[in-house]
Coordinates of C-alpha atoms and ligand atoms in Angstrom, one line a residue:
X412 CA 38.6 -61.6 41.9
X413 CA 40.8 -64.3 40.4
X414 CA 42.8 -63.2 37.4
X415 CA 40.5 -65.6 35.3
X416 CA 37.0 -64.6 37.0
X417 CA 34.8 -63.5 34.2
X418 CA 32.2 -60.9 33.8
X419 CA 29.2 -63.6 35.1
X420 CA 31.8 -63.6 38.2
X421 CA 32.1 -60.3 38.8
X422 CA 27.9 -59.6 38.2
X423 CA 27.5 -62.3 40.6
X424 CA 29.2 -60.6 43.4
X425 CA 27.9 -57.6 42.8
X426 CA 24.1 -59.0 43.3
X427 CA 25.0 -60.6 46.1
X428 CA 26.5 -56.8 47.7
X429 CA 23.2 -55.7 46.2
X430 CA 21.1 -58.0 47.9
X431 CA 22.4 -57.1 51.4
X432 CA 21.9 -53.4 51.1
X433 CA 25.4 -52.1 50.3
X434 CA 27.3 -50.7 46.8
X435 CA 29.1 -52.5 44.7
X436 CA 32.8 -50.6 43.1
X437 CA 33.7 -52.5 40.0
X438 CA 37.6 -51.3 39.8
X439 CA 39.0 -52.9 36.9
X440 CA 43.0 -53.7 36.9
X441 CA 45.6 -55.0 34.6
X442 CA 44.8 -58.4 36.1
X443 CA 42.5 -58.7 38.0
X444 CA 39.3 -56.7 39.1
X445 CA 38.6 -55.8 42.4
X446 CA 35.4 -54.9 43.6
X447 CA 35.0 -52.5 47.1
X448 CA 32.0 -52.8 48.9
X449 CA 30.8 -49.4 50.4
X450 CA 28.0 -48.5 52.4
X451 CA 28.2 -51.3 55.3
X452 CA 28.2 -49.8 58.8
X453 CA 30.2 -52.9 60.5
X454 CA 32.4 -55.8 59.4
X455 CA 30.6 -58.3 56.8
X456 CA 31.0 -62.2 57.1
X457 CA 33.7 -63.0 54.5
X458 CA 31.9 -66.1 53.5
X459 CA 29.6 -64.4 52.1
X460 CA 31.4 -63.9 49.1
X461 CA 34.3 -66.5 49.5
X462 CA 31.9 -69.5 48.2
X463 CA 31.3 -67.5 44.9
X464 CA 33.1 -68.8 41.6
X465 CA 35.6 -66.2 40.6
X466 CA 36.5 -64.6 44.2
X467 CA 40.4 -65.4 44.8
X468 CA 39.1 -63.8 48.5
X469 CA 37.3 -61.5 50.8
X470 CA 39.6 -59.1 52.3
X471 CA 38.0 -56.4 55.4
X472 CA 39.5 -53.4 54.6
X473 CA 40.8 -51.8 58.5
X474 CA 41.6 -48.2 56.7
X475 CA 38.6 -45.5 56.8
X476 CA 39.5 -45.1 53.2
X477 CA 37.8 -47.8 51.5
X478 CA 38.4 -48.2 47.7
X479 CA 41.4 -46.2 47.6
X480 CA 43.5 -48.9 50.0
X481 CA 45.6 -51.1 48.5
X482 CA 44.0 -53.5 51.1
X483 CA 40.5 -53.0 48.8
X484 CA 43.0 -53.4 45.3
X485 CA 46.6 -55.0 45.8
X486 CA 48.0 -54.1 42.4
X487 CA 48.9 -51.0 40.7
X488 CA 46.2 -48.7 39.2
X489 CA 47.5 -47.3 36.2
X490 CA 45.5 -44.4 34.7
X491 CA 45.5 -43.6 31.2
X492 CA 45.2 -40.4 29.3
X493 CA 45.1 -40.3 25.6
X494 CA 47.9 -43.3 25.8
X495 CA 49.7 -42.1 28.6
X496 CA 49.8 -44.3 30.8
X497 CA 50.6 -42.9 34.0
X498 CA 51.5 -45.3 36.7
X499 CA 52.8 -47.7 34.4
X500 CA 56.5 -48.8 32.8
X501 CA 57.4 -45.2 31.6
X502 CA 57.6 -42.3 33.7
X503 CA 54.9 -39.8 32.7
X504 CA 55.5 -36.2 31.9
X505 CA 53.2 -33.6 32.2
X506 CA 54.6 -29.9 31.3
X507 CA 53.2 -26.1 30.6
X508 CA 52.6 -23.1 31.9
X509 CA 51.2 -22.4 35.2
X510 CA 48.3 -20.4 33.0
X511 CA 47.3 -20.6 29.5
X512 CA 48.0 -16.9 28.3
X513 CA 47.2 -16.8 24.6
X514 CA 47.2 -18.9 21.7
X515 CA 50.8 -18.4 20.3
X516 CA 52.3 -18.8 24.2
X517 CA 49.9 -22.5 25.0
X518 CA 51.4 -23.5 21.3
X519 CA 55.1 -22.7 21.7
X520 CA 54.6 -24.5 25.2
X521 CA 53.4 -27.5 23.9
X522 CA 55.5 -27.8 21.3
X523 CA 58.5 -27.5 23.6
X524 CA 57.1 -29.9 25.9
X525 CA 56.6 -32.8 23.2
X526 CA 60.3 -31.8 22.1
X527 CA 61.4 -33.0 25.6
X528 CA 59.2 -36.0 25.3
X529 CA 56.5 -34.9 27.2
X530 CA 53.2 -36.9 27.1
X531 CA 50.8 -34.6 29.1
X532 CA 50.1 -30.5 28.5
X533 CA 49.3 -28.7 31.4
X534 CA 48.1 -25.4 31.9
X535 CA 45.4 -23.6 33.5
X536 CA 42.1 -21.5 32.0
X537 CA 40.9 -20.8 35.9
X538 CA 43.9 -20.0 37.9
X539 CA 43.3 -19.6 41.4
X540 CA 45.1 -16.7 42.8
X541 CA 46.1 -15.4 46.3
X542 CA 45.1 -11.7 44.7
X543 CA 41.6 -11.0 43.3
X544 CA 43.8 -8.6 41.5
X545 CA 46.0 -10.9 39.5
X546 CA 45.6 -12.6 36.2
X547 CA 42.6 -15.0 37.0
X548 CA 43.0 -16.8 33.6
X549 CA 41.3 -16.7 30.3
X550 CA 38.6 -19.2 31.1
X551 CA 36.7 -21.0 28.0
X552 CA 38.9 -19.2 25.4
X553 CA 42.0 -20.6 27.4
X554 CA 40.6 -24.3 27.3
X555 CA 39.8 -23.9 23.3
X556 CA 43.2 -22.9 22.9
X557 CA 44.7 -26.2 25.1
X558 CA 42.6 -28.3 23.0
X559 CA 44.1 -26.7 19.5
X560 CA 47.0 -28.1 21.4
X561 CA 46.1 -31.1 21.4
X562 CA 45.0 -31.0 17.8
X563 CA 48.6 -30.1 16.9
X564 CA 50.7 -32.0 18.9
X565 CA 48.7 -35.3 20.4
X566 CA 49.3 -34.0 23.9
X567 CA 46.9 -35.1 26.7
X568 CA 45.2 -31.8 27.9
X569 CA 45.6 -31.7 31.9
X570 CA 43.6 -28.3 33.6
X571 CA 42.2 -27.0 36.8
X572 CA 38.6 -27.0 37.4
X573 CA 38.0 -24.6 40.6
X574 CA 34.5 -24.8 41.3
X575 CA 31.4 -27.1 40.3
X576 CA 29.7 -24.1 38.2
X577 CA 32.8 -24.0 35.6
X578 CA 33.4 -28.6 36.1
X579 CA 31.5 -29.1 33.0
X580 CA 33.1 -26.5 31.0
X581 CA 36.5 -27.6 31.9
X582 CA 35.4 -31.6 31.5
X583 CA 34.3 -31.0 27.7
X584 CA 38.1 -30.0 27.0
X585 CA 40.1 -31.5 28.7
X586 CA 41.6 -34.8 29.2
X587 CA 42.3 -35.0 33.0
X588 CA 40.9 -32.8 35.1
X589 CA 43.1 -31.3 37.9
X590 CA 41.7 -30.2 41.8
X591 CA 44.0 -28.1 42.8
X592 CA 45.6 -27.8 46.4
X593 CA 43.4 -25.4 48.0
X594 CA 40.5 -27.4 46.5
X595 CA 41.5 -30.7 47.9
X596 CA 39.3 -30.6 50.6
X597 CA 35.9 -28.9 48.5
X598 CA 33.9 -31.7 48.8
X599 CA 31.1 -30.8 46.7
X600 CA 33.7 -30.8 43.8
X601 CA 35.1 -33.8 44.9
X602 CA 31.7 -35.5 44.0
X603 CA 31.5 -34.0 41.1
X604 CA 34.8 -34.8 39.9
X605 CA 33.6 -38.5 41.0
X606 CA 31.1 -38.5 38.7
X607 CA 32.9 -37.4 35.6
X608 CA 34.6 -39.9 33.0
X609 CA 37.7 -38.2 32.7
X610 CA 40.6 -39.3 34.8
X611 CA 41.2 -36.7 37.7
X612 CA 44.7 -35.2 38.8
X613 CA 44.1 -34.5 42.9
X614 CA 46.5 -32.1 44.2
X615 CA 47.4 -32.4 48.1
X616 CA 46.5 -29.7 50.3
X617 CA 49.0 -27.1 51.8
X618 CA 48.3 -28.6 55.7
X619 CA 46.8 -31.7 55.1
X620 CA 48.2 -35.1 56.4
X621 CA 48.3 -38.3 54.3
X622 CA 44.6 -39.7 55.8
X623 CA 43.2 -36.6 54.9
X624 CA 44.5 -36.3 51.2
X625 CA 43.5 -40.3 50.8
X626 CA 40.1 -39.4 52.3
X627 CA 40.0 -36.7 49.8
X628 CA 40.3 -39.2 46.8
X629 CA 38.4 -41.8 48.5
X630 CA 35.4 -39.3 47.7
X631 CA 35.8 -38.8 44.1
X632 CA 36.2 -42.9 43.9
X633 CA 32.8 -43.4 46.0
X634 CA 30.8 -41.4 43.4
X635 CA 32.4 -44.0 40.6
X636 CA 35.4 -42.4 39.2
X637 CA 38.5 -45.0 39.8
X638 CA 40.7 -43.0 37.7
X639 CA 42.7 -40.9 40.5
X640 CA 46.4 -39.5 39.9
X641 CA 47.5 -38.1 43.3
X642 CA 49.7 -35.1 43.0
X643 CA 52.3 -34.0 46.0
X644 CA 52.7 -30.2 45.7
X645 CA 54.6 -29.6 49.0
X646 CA 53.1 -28.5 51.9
X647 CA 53.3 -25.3 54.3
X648 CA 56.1 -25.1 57.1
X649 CA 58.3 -22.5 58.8
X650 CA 60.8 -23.1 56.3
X651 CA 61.2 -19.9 53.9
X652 CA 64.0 -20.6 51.6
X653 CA 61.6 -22.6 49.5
X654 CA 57.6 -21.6 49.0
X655 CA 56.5 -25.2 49.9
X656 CA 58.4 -27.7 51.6
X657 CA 57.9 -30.4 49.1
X658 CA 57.3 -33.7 51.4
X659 CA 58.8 -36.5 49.0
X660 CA 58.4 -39.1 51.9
X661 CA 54.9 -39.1 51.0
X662 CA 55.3 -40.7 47.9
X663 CA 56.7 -44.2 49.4
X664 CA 53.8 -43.7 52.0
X665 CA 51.0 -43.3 49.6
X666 CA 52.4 -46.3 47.4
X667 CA 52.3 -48.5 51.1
X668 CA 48.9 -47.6 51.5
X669 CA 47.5 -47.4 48.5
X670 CA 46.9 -48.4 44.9
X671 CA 46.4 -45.0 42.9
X672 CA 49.5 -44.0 41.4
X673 CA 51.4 -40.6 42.6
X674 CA 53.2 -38.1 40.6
X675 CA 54.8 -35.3 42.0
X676 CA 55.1 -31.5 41.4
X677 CA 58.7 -30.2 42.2
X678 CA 57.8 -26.4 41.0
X679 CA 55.0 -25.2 43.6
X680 CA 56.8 -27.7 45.8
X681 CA 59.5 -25.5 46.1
X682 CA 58.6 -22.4 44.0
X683 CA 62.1 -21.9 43.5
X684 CA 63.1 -22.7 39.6
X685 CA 66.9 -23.3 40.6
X686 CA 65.4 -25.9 43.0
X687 CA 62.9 -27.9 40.5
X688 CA 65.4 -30.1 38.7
X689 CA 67.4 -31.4 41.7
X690 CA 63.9 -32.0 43.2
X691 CA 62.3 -33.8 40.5
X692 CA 65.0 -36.0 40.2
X693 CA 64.7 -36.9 44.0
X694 CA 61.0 -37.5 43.3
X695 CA 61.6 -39.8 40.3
X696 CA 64.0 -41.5 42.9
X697 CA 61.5 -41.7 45.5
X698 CA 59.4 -43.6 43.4
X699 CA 57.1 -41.3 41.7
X700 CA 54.7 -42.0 38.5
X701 CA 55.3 -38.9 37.0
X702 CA 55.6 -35.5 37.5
X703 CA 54.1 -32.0 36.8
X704 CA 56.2 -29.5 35.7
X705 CA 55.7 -25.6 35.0
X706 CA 57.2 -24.8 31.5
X707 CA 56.9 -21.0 29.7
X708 CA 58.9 -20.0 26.6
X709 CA 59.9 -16.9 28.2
X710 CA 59.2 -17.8 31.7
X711 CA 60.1 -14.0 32.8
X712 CA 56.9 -12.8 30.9
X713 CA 54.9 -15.5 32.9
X714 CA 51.7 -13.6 34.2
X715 CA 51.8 -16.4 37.3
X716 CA 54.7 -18.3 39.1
X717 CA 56.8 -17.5 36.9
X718 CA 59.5 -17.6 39.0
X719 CA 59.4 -21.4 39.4
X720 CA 59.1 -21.7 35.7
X721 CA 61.7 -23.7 33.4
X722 CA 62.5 -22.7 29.9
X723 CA 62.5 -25.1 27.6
X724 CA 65.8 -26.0 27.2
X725 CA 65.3 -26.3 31.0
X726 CA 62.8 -28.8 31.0
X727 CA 64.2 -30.8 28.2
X728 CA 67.6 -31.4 30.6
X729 CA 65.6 -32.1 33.5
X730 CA 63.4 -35.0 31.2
X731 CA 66.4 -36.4 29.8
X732 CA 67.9 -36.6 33.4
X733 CA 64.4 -37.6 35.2
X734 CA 64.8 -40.8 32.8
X735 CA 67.7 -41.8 33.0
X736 CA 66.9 -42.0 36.9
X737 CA 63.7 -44.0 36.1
X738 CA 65.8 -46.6 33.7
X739 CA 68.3 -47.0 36.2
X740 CA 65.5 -47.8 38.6
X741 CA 63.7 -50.5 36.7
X742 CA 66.6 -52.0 35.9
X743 CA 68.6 -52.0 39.0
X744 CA 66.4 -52.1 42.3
X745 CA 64.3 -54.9 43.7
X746 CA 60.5 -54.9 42.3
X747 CA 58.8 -53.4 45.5
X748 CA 61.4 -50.2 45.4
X749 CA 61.1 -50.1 41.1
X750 CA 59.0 -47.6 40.1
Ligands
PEP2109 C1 48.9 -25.0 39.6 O1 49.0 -26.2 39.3 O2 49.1 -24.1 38.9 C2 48.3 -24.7 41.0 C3 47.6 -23.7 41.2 O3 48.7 -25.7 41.8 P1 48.3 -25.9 43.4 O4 46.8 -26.1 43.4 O5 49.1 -27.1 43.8 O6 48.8 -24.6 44.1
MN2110 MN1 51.2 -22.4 39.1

């Protein structure tokens, strides 16, 4: 739609999609709306919609993933969580354990975290875990401590939900619910996720290529839910001095193809905590949104990856320096390489 369509506009179009059988995806932007048409087994004549008042034009979208394209929506999307705007000016910061522990170990986290300038709190309440044996996470009394948290400190609240029987639990607390890599590809909790409110945090998976992982998202936006953040973890290969190989060239790829913004995880990327700085700078470079970063006050008592973990003092070097990379960016490279 044009930057000045209004909402009359916008209704219009979506009776006429009505009227010929197919769905209508309102996705609202900083400037303009878009609206993705779903639901249409062959191409649809443009004029159609062209001749409405308010349509700047009618675009055929040749990608199997519809409404995530950035054929479907040109401009950025910028999701927000409790003021944190991720995919916008400032680089967005989400830190915390891997697991919530207790109460006094989620609070010294976050607390740490906002020192560094932080604007998100991570940390998960269901952990999924190679080993039915290991810590499996604290579940409910985890996510009531993340929100006390939040009470305390103004952090968004970002946490796993693993399986639709726990989404609603895990949707009441938090403020951006994360799918994590070995879910990417559950599409039953994909729907669900598409039907909550909160923004979603969509981890790649450990083999999947870039249509998959887009195809993955493009599920949770069919069900309604345009509020995607798409997460590079790193993926599996024969190389074993790392735990993942972290694939940053996906980030320039997903920001060709797409609108939803991509923030990157440098510590299961390489699951090596020596490694997570250097990386995360790279990523920052690379033209990420953000990233996700595991953060323990003692990160040797971690009961999960805590050998990935920073300290605090860790973390607070790598924000400063992840920063200073991002302001250099905006100020120095042409607009289609700036952040
Ligand atoms: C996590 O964030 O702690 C996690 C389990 O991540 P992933 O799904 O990427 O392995
Ligand atoms: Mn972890």
């Amino acid at each position: 739609m044009k930057a000045l369509a209004n909402q009359a506009d916008i209704v219009r179009v979506c009776d006429r999609i009505a009227a010929l059988g197919f769905k209508a995806h309102i996705i609202p932007g900083e400037q303009r709306t878009a609206i993705g048409i779903t639901g249409n087994s062959g191409p649809i004549e443009k004029a159609e919609f062209e001749d409405l008042p308010g349509v700047a034009e009618a675009i055929p979208v040749s990608k199997p993933y519809k409404l995530v394209s950035r054929e479907t929506k040109p401009d950025n999307t910028i999701v927000e969580i409790r003021g944190c705007r991720v995919g916008g000016n400032e680089l967005a910061l989400c830190a915390g354990p891997c697991s919530v522990e207790s109460r006094e170990q989620i609070l010294a986290s976050a607390r740490a975290v906002k020192a560094a300038g932080a604007q998100l709190l991570r940390g998960g309440a269901y952990k999924p875990r190679t080993s039915p044996y290991s810590f499996q996470g604290l579940g409910e009394e985890g996510l009531k401590y993340l929100a006390e948290a939040r009470a305390e400190t103004g952090l968004g609240i970002v946490t796993e939900a693993m399986d639709t029987e726990t989404f609603e639990l895990v949707e009441e607390y938090a403020d951006c619910i994360q799918i994590g890599a070995r879910n990417m590809q559950n599409f039953a909790l994909l729907r669900r996720a598409g039907r909550t409110r909160k923004p979603v945090l969509l981890k790649r998976g450990m083999s999947s290529t870039l249509d998959e992982f887009l195809m993955a998202a493009e599920y949770i936006l069919a069900e309604g839910n345009y509020n995607v953040i798409l997460c590079e973890r790193g993926v599996r290969t024969f190389a074993d001095h790392t735990r993942n190989t972290l694939d940053l060239s996906v980030v320039p790829a997903v920001r060709t193809l797409s609108h939803l913004p991509i923030i990157v995880d440098p510590s299961h990327g390489t699951g090596k905590r020596d490694k997570v700085k250097p990386m995360a700078l790279a990523a920052v470079a690379a033209g990420a949104a953000g990233l996700i970063v595991e953060v323990h006050p003692h990160p040797e008592l971690a009961l999960s990856d805590g050998y990935q973990t920073l300290d605090p003092a860790q973390f607070a070097s790598l924000a400063d320096d992840c920063r200073a990379i991002h302001e250099l960016l905006a100020q120095r490279l042409e607009p289609t390489l700036a952040p």
